[in-house]
Amino acid sequence: MITLTATSANELFTAVCGQVLEQGHRTSPRGQLTKEILGAHLTLTNPRQRFVAVPPARLLNPAFAVAEVLWILAGSDEPWIFDFNRNLAQYADDGRLRGAYGPRIRLWRGEIDQLTGVRELLRHDPDSRQAVIQLYDPQLDTQGNRDVPCTLNYRFFVRAGQLHMHTTMRSNDVWLGLPYDLFAATILHELMAGWLDVDLGSYHHHVDSLHLYAHDWDGAAEVARTPTAASTAMPPLVAPPDDLTRFLGAVIAGEAPMDADPIWHAMGQVLESYRRWNSGDRTSATALADSLDGDLGVHLHAWYEHLTARTHVTSTKAAIR
Ligand SMILES: O=c1ccn([C@H]2C[C@H](O)[C@@H](COP(=O)(O)O)O2)c(=O)[nH]1
């Protein structure tokens, strides 16, 4: 059991790396060795300080972080997400991720938009204890699909004018999963706070199996040794209109107007930049990243440098062979 509280995602991630390495027990689900802590309560007191970057040990792809949360909130399970993270395709059955969170959130059993449900419930009874978004569905998730949701559900509480959010995950990979899961959940948290017009409270991340795979132990040790800089806070997210689906469609297409919604606009531009990068237009991808206000552009630039260095190392190794 561990309990950790930090202001920012960077500090939380660094502390978690150290604790799981030190205290984790060896276990090998599917034959893959991990160190695991059973039972973790991680608290982020400023959910806007959501982006993990511990150079050079661990860099995140901000385009994937942004794409994933927009994909989830838009209710999508469409394969365009693979353009932002090719590794995800291995978890797909028939080209689709069966555990995709979006359709479960926005159209549970083809009927219920849980996001709208929570918003309306808390608008009518802010003290409610019933504001739950459920993800794990035994009817779908015991069929032997490759992708079974790791997040069981999200809960929301308005107390003393602040919205607090709790997430429970049955399983969380510290290295690959946790940083992106924190990013996505805290955007959902802030979006709901904006809709309810209350302040952003604490974000609580409860995990049953919090683990590190053996191939990430060295990286995690390097993170744990690196002096931790707090993640900077993203600027406040403008509350989107109630008609979220249409709005997010415009953001994803890069058509959200800058003057109305600078942060959502920037998120659309991050996706656009990464599409240019993938299509080979690296100069214009980098120029667009550099033109963005705020840290997302800085992180995207760092990611492009990381990709370039990785390509260089790979091609040098190939030439030596
Ligand atoms: O949002 C997610 C989705 C998956 N995983 C990780 C946790 C596990 O390492 C692996 C899923 O394997 P099982 O828990 O289903 O065995 O993916 C996460 O960390 N976060």
Coordinates of N, CA and C and ligand atoms in Angstrom, one line a residue, residues 30 101 150 169-173 177 181 211 213, ligand 1:
R30 N 1.0 -12.9 -17.5 CA 1.3 -13.2 -18.9 C 2.8 -13.5 -19.1
Y101 N -12.4 3.8 -24.1 CA -13.2 4.4 -23.1 C -14.3 5.3 -23.7
C150 N -8.4 -0.6 -18.2 CA -7.7 -0.6 -17.0 C -8.4 0.3 -16.0
M169 N -8.3 2.5 -11.0 CA -7.8 1.6 -12.0 C -7.5 0.3 -11.4
R170 N -7.8 -0.8 -12.1 CA -7.5 -2.1 -11.6 C -6.0 -2.4 -11.9
S171 N -5.4 -1.7 -12.9 CA -4.1 -2.0 -13.3 C -3.5 -0.8 -14.0
N172 N -2.2 -0.4 -13.6 CA -1.6 0.8 -14.2 C -0.1 0.6 -14.3
D173 N 0.3 0.7 -15.6 CA 1.8 0.6 -15.9 C 2.4 2.0 -15.6
G177 N 1.8 3.9 -19.0 CA 0.4 4.3 -18.8 C 0.1 5.5 -17.9
D181 N -2.4 8.6 -18.5 CA -3.7 8.4 -17.8 C -4.0 9.7 -16.9
H211 N 2.4 -1.0 -11.3 CA 3.6 -1.8 -11.7 C 4.5 -1.2 -12.7
Y213 N 7.3 -2.7 -15.6 CA 7.8 -3.9 -16.3 C 9.4 -3.8 -16.1
Ligands
LIG1 O1 -5.0 3.1 -19.5 C1 -4.2 2.2 -19.4 C2 -4.4 1.0 -20.1 C3 -3.5 0.0 -19.9 N1 -2.5 0.1 -19.0 C4 -1.5 -1.0 -18.8 C5 -1.6 -1.7 -17.5 C6 -1.1 -3.1 -17.8 O2 0.3 -3.1 -17.8 C7 -1.5 -3.3 -19.2 C8 -2.8 -4.1 -19.3 O3 -2.6 -5.4 -18.9 P1 -3.7 -6.2 -18.0 O4 -3.8 -5.4 -16.7 O5 -5.0 -6.2 -18.7 O6 -3.1 -7.6 -17.8 O7 -1.7 -2.0 -19.8 C9 -2.3 1.3 -18.3 O8 -1.4 1.4 -17.5 N2 -3.2 2.3 -18.5

